[in-house]
Amino acid sequence: MNSLCYTDFTFIGHIYYVISSLGVLGITKREVNSLDVSAREIDYKAVGFKAGLEIHQELRTSRKLFCHCPPILRSDPPHFTIRRFFRPVLGEMGEFDAAMLAEYEKGRTVIYEGYNDTTCSYEIDETYM
């Protein structure tokens, strides 16, 4: 068998959560991380693997899509930062996203940097409908 490279290791880490959520294998995360397999050797159908692709497009416009702030990329120090913790929520299918649960268990956070003149409440998820 091939040794794990970094990308395979990351992939195997995600497969663990797919496998465990299906109840196929009762192995620990440590055991999964020590597996000596290649991503090419995994039977994706057997483990119930599903994947999606998300594409972002940057448009040349005078304002952002959902607000009137200018779409400016900045490198100056931010006026404020917001730290968000990953929180698992039910998805459209009524189930928790296994990848989000994995990141939540690790205590992952995202730090947003904002500017008083180009970042609005919509962009920081503070707009109420």
CSV table of C-alpha atoms in Angstrom, one decimal, residues 15-81:
chain,number,residue,atom,x,y,z
A,15,ILE,CA,-13.8,9.8,5.5
A,16,TYR,CA,-13.7,8.8,9.2
A,17,TYR,CA,-16.7,11.0,9.9
A,18,VAL,CA,-18.6,9.7,6.9
A,19,ILE,CA,-17.9,6.1,8.0
A,20,SER,CA,-18.7,6.7,11.6
A,21,SER,CA,-21.9,8.5,10.8
A,22,LEU,CA,-23.0,5.5,8.8
A,23,GLY,CA,-22.0,3.2,11.6
A,24,VAL,CA,-19.9,1.1,9.1
A,25,LEU,CA,-16.7,0.9,11.2
A,26,GLY,CA,-16.2,1.2,14.9
A,27,ILE,CA,-12.7,2.6,14.9
A,28,THR,CA,-11.2,5.6,16.7
A,29,LYS,CA,-9.9,8.7,15.0
A,30,ARG,CA,-6.3,7.7,16.1
A,31,GLU,CA,-6.7,4.4,14.3
A,32,VAL,CA,-7.9,6.2,11.2
A,33,ASN,CA,-5.0,8.6,11.3
A,34,SER,CA,-2.6,5.7,11.4
A,35,LEU,CA,-4.1,3.9,8.3
A,36,ASP,CA,-1.7,3.2,5.5
A,37,VAL,CA,-3.9,3.7,2.5
A,38,SER,CA,-4.1,5.8,-0.6
A,39,ALA,CA,-7.2,7.8,-1.6
A,40,ARG,CA,-7.2,5.8,-4.8
A,41,GLU,CA,-7.7,2.5,-2.9
A,42,ILE,CA,-10.9,3.6,-1.1
A,43,ASP,CA,-14.2,2.3,-2.3
A,44,TYR,CA,-16.2,5.5,-2.3
A,45,LYS,CA,-19.6,3.8,-2.9
A,46,ALA,CA,-19.0,1.4,0.0
A,47,VAL,CA,-18.3,4.2,2.5
A,48,GLY,CA,-21.2,6.3,1.2
A,49,PHE,CA,-18.9,9.2,0.2
A,50,LYS,CA,-20.6,12.3,-1.1
A,51,ALA,CA,-18.9,15.5,-2.3
A,52,GLY,CA,-19.9,18.9,-3.5
A,53,LEU,CA,-18.3,21.8,-5.2
A,54,GLU,CA,-18.8,25.4,-4.4
A,55,ILE,CA,-17.6,28.1,-6.8
A,56,HIS,CA,-17.3,31.8,-6.0
A,57,GLN,CA,-17.1,34.5,-8.6
A,58,GLU,CA,-15.7,37.9,-8.1
A,59,LEU,CA,-17.6,40.5,-10.1
A,60,ARG,CA,-16.3,43.9,-11.2
A,61,THR,CA,-19.1,46.1,-9.9
A,62,SER,CA,-19.5,49.4,-8.1
A,63,ARG,CA,-21.1,47.8,-5.0
A,64,LYS,CA,-21.3,44.4,-3.3
A,65,LEU,CA,-24.1,42.1,-4.3
A,66,PHE,CA,-26.4,42.3,-1.2
A,67,CYS,CA,-25.5,45.8,0.1
A,68,HIS,CA,-24.2,49.2,-1.0
A,69,CYS,CA,-20.7,48.9,0.3
A,70,PRO,CA,-17.9,49.3,-2.3
A,71,PRO,CA,-16.1,46.0,-3.2
A,72,ILE,CA,-12.6,47.0,-2.1
A,73,LEU,CA,-9.8,44.6,-1.2
A,74,ARG,CA,-7.8,46.2,1.5
A,75,SER,CA,-4.4,45.5,3.2
A,76,ASP,CA,-4.5,48.2,5.8
A,77,PRO,CA,-5.0,47.2,9.5
A,78,PRO,CA,-8.7,46.4,10.1
A,79,HIS,CA,-10.9,48.6,12.2
A,80,PHE,CA,-12.4,45.6,14.0
A,81,THR,CA,-12.3,41.8,14.1
